[in-house]
C-alpha positions as a Python dict, from the first residue, in 0.01 Angstrom:
ca = {
    (1, 'M'): (0, 0, 0),
    (2, 'T'): (307, -9, -218),
    (3, 'R'): (590, -255, -178),
    (4, 'D'): (746, -286, 167),
    (5, 'F'): (1109, -174, 149),
    (6, 'S'): (1404, -243, 377),
    (7, 'F'): (1783, -246, 365),
    (8, 'N'): (1748, -599, 230),
    (9, 'S'): (1525, -495, -61),
    (10, 'T'): (1682, -577, -396),
    (11, 'V'): (1606, -576, -765),
    (12, 'R'): (1711, -861, -993),
    (13, 'L'): (1948, -750, -1268),
    (14, 'N'): (1929, -890, -1620),
    (15, 'S'): (2262, -1061, -1547),
    (16, 'G'): (2112, -1251, -1255),
    (17, 'Q'): (2257, -1060, -958),
    (18, 'D'): (2051, -883, -694),
    (19, 'L'): (2116, -510, -653),
    (20, 'P'): (2036, -355, -313),
    (21, 'L'): (1787, -76, -379),
    (22, 'L'): (1923, 187, -140),
    (23, 'G'): (2288, 279, -178),
    (24, 'L'): (2541, 526, -41),
    (25, 'G'): (2693, 766, -292),
    (26, 'T'): (3049, 889, -235),
    (27, 'Y'): (3076, 1147, -515),
    (28, 'L'): (3393, 1358, -477),
    (29, 'N'): (3417, 1283, -106),
    (30, 'D'): (3791, 1244, -44),
    (31, 'D'): (3723, 1157, 320),
    (32, 'C'): (3442, 908, 274),
    (33, 'K'): (3557, 643, 520),
    (34, 'P'): (3353, 776, 819),
    (35, 'A'): (3039, 794, 605),
    (36, 'C'): (3100, 445, 467),
    (37, 'L'): (3151, 301, 815),
    (38, 'A'): (2833, 470, 939),
    (39, 'A'): (2642, 335, 641),
    (40, 'L'): (2766, -20, 687),
    (41, 'K'): (2689, -7, 1060),
    (42, 'K'): (2338, 123, 990),
    (43, 'G'): (2267, -155, 742),
    (44, 'Y'): (2335, -16, 395),
    (45, 'K'): (2422, -295, 151),
    (46, 'H'): (2550, -91, -145),
    (47, 'I'): (2834, 161, -174),
    (48, 'D'): (2889, 348, -499),
    (49, 'T'): (3230, 493, -583),
    (50, 'A'): (3426, 576, -898),
    (51, 'R'): (3784, 597, -1013),
    (52, 'M'): (3728, 968, -1069),
    (53, 'Y'): (3634, 1022, -704),
    (54, 'G'): (3976, 918, -576),
    (55, 'N'): (3829, 738, -276),
    (56, 'E'): (3822, 371, -376),
    (57, 'S'): (4090, 288, -119),
    (58, 'Q'): (3881, 440, 162),
    (59, 'V'): (3576, 242, 54),
    (60, 'G'): (3782, -76, 68),
    (61, 'E'): (3924, 13, 409),
    (62, 'A'): (3578, 85, 547),
    (63, 'L'): (3447, -246, 419),
    (64, 'R'): (3730, -438, 585),
    (65, 'E'): (3711, -246, 913),
    (66, 'S'): (3332, -278, 934),
    (67, 'G'): (3351, -651, 989),
    (68, 'V'): (3059, -701, 750),
    (69, 'P'): (3119, -1006, 528),
    (70, 'R'): (3230, -907, 178),
    (71, 'E'): (2955, -1108, 12),
    (72, 'E'): (2687, -904, 193),
    (73, 'I'): (2796, -570, 43),
    (74, 'Y'): (2754, -456, -316),
    (75, 'I'): (3041, -240, -444),
    (76, 'T'): (3008, -33, -761),
    (77, 'T'): (3284, 168, -925),
    (78, 'K'): (3324, 336, -1263),
    (79, 'I'): (3561, 366, -1558),
    (80, 'N'): (3699, 719, -1600),
    (81, 'N'): (3603, 933, -1896),
    (82, 'N'): (3966, 932, -2015),
    (83, 'E'): (3988, 552, -2003),
    (84, 'H'): (3771, 476, -2305),
    (85, 'S'): (3956, 203, -2492),
    (86, 'Y'): (3968, -173, -2464),
    (87, 'E'): (4320, -188, -2325),
    (88, 'V'): (4291, 102, -2082),
    (89, 'A'): (3948, -2, -1955),
    (90, 'S'): (4068, -358, -1898),
    (91, 'S'): (4364, -228, -1701),
    (92, 'S'): (4136, 4, -1505),
    (93, 'V'): (3929, -290, -1384),
    (94, 'D'): (4244, -452, -1248),
    (95, 'D'): (4359, -126, -1093),
    (96, 'S'): (4026, -70, -917),
    (97, 'L'): (4034, -423, -777),
    (98, 'K'): (4381, -354, -638),
    (99, 'T'): (4290, -12, -498),
    (100, 'L'): (3973, -140, -333),
    (101, 'G'): (4152, -450, -210),
    (102, 'L'): (3887, -680, -355),
    (103, 'K'): (3892, -1007, -546),
    (104, 'Y'): (3589, -909, -753),
    (105, 'L'): (3370, -608, -824),
    (106, 'D'): (2995, -636, -794),
    (107, 'C'): (2950, -379, -1069),
    (108, 'M'): (3163, -166, -1299),
    (109, 'L'): (3004, 116, -1494),
    (110, 'I'): (3126, 336, -1777),
    (111, 'H'): (3107, 672, -1602),
    (112, 'S'): (2982, 871, -1899),
    (113, 'P'): (2957, 864, -2280),
    (114, 'L'): (3217, 1142, -2309),
    (115, 'S'): (3428, 1004, -2595),
    (116, 'N'): (3294, 871, -2923),
    (117, 'K'): (3099, 571, -3050),
    (118, 'P'): (3398, 345, -3139),
    (119, 'S'): (3570, 418, -2808),
    (120, 'R'): (3252, 363, -2608),
    (121, 'L'): (3196, 27, -2775),
    (122, 'D'): (3557, -82, -2723),
    (123, 'T'): (3527, 12, -2357),
    (124, 'W'): (3204, -184, -2331),
    (125, 'R'): (3367, -490, -2487),
    (126, 'A'): (3639, -466, -2223),
    (127, 'L'): (3376, -476, -1948),
    (128, 'V'): (3199, -769, -2113),
    (129, 'D'): (3527, -960, -2115),
    (130, 'S'): (3609, -860, -1756),
    (131, 'K'): (3275, -1006, -1656),
    (132, 'K'): (3350, -1329, -1844),
    (133, 'Q'): (3682, -1347, -1659),
    (134, 'G'): (3506, -1324, -1323),
    (135, 'K'): (3655, -990, -1228),
    (136, 'V'): (3316, -817, -1238),
    (137, 'K'): (2975, -967, -1166),
    (138, 'A'): (2762, -706, -1340),
    (139, 'I'): (2838, -428, -1587),
    (140, 'G'): (2658, -111, -1677),
    (141, 'V'): (2676, 250, -1782),
    (142, 'S'): (2613, 595, -1640),
    (143, 'N'): (2480, 912, -1800),
    (144, 'Y'): (2384, 719, -2114),
    (145, 'N'): (2105, 860, -2327),
    (146, 'V'): (1890, 640, -2549),
    (147, 'K'): (2123, 686, -2847),
    (148, 'H'): (2422, 562, -2645),
    (149, 'L'): (2226, 263, -2519),
    (150, 'E'): (2113, 189, -2873),
    (151, 'E'): (2477, 179, -2986),
    (152, 'I'): (2530, -122, -2763),
    (153, 'R'): (2208, -295, -2866),
    (154, 'E'): (2264, -236, -3237),
    (155, 'A'): (2618, -374, -3209),
    (156, 'G'): (2468, -700, -3084),
    (157, 'L'): (2652, -679, -2754),
    (158, 'E'): (2533, -775, -2409),
    (159, 'L'): (2307, -502, -2273),
    (160, 'P'): (2397, -310, -1957),
    (161, 'S'): (2249, -432, -1632),
    (162, 'I'): (2232, -76, -1497),
    (163, 'N'): (2212, 281, -1625),
    (164, 'Q'): (2295, 532, -1351),
    (165, 'I'): (2155, 876, -1434),
    (166, 'E'): (2061, 1200, -1263),
    (167, 'L'): (1709, 1135, -1146),
    (168, 'H'): (1486, 1327, -907),
    (169, 'P'): (1145, 1500, -925),
    (170, 'R'): (1276, 1797, -1127),
    (171, 'C'): (1470, 1580, -1376),
    (172, 'Q'): (1290, 1252, -1442),
    (173, 'Q'): (1456, 1163, -1777),
    (174, 'K'): (1144, 978, -1891),
    (175, 'D'): (1269, 873, -2237),
    (176, 'I'): (1577, 708, -2087),
    (177, 'V'): (1374, 542, -1811),
    (178, 'A'): (1125, 407, -2067),
    (179, 'W'): (1405, 255, -2278),
    (180, 'C'): (1561, 95, -1972),
    (181, 'K'): (1228, -50, -1864),
    (182, 'K'): (1168, -193, -2212),
    (183, 'Y'): (1503, -371, -2213),
    (184, 'N'): (1511, -470, -1845),
    (185, 'V'): (1792, -232, -1749),
    (186, 'V'): (1776, -116, -1387),
    (187, 'V'): (1781, 261, -1338),
    (188, 'E'): (1999, 393, -1057),
    (189, 'A'): (1929, 748, -945),
    (190, 'Y'): (2217, 977, -861),
    (191, 'A'): (2154, 1320, -708),
    (192, 'P'): (1819, 1189, -576),
    (193, 'L'): (1838, 1450, -299),
    (194, 'M'): (1862, 1733, -555),
    (195, 'R'): (2177, 1854, -379),
    (196, 'G'): (1951, 2016, -123),
    (197, 'E'): (1771, 2231, -383),
    (198, 'W'): (1430, 2111, -267),
    (199, 'N'): (1259, 2436, -171),
    (200, 'Y'): (929, 2349, -339),
    (201, 'P'): (607, 2316, -139),
    (202, 'E'): (536, 1988, -316),
    (203, 'I'): (844, 1857, -135),
    (204, 'T'): (872, 2056, 187),
    (205, 'E'): (504, 2052, 280),
    (206, 'T'): (455, 1691, 177),
    (207, 'A'): (754, 1591, 388),
    (208, 'K'): (595, 1759, 691),
    (209, 'K'): (274, 1569, 623),
    (210, 'Y'): (459, 1241, 677),
    (211, 'N'): (673, 1375, 963),
    (212, 'K'): (983, 1333, 749),
    (213, 'N'): (1252, 1565, 620),
    (214, 'P'): (1281, 1644, 247),
    (215, 'A'): (1572, 1404, 197),
    (216, 'Q'): (1374, 1114, 339),
    (217, 'L'): (1072, 1203, 127),
    (218, 'L'): (1283, 1222, -190),
    (219, 'L'): (1446, 886, -128),
    (220, 'R'): (1110, 725, -60),
    (221, 'W'): (973, 883, -380),
    (222, 'S'): (1265, 733, -572),
    (223, 'L'): (1209, 387, -426),
    (224, 'Q'): (835, 394, -493),
    (225, 'S'): (902, 516, -847),
    (226, 'G'): (1101, 201, -916),
    (227, 'Y'): (1453, 341, -901),
    (228, 'A'): (1761, 249, -699),
    (229, 'P'): (1867, 576, -534),
    (230, 'L'): (2219, 661, -423),
    (231, 'A'): (2201, 890, -121),
    (232, 'K'): (2521, 1092, -99),
    (233, 'S'): (2640, 1247, 227),
    (234, 'A'): (2978, 1294, 391),
    (235, 'D'): (2811, 1342, 731),
    (236, 'P'): (2770, 1011, 919),
    (237, 'K'): (2463, 1145, 1101),
    (238, 'R'): (2292, 1232, 773),
    (239, 'V'): (2388, 893, 632),
    (240, 'V'): (2191, 739, 916),
    (241, 'S'): (1902, 986, 886),
    (242, 'N'): (1873, 932, 511),
    (243, 'A'): (1803, 565, 571),
    (244, 'I'): (1488, 624, 778),
    (245, 'V'): (1269, 571, 474),
    (246, 'F'): (1121, 228, 537),
    (247, 'D'): (850, 319, 787),
    (248, 'F'): (612, 522, 573),
    (249, 'D'): (437, 512, 239),
    (250, 'I'): (371, 805, 5),
    (251, 'S'): (13, 802, -121),
    (252, 'A'): (-63, 783, -493),
    (253, 'E'): (-196, 1138, -479),
    (254, 'D'): (122, 1273, -323),
    (255, 'M'): (339, 1074, -563),
    (256, 'A'): (154, 1241, -849),
    (257, 'L'): (197, 1582, -685),
    (258, 'I'): (574, 1531, -664),
    (259, 'D'): (585, 1389, -1018),
    (260, 'G'): (440, 1717, -1138),
    (261, 'L'): (767, 1897, -1060),
    (262, 'D'): (937, 1743, -1363),
    (263, 'R'): (1111, 1985, -1598),
    (264, 'G'): (1302, 1729, -1801),
    (265, 'Q'): (1661, 1816, -1882),
    (266, 'E'): (1597, 2176, -1775),
    (267, 'G'): (1557, 2045, -1422),
    (268, 'A'): (1906, 1894, -1412),
    (269, 'I'): (2132, 2020, -1133),
    (270, 'T'): (2447, 1823, -1221),
    (271, 'W'): (2662, 1783, -1531),
    (272, 'N'): (2409, 1535, -1686),
    (273, 'P'): (2619, 1475, -2003),
    (274, 'I'): (2354, 1275, -2186),
    (275, 'N'): (2361, 1472, -2511),
    (276, 'V'): (2722, 1419, -2618),
    (277, 'D'): (2785, 1265, -2959),
}
């Protein structure tokens, strides 16, 4: 048997905080409040948003209306691609706190490396300082390739706690995952449900074997692979369904079968901007 998972399952970040393993993604959902409320009612402990999504206020409203204590929910948001400077990034942290209606952020990520090395490092320094000021508990990056991660390490700066990347059976980003494992950086998986593009017998037939749907199988695969998946859905019913992943265990043989779908970067189904300079 592999590890027993539940809504309360966490992974310890290199900064000392505990990250809930299963999260709700709200990518470009401008009406995410119903999904967030359904998730919080079901037992989700992590909601992932971003300044780019334009829904931080709804996430904050859902958290307050849910009645769940603030300290029990992990909130992640992200610095916009056009906010890569020390001053702008620092201001963005304050703006997100105001929009969400929170006194602190559990995690702030740099959404992507889409600028240049000096700007990325200045933005990272802003997050480091925001953490020191108590505005953010953990800081990280998203869509960072090894070379972008190495920029931070070689500059002698605090390493990210998290790297959130596209990650599913067709796009396993093994070089990035290996670097993160070496330096104790937790890997969050976005698009773990492959945006519904799961018409492969390794997925559909294996899901039937466990009396699960493909989404549930993919999320369980992500958890057993050691990732923290963000299951995106705007449909409250699917939000609930996606969470029924704690009552079965994928065998080693079936994990290997699913692993065999990997096509590296060619398997990406999102923007996956890991190769920018």
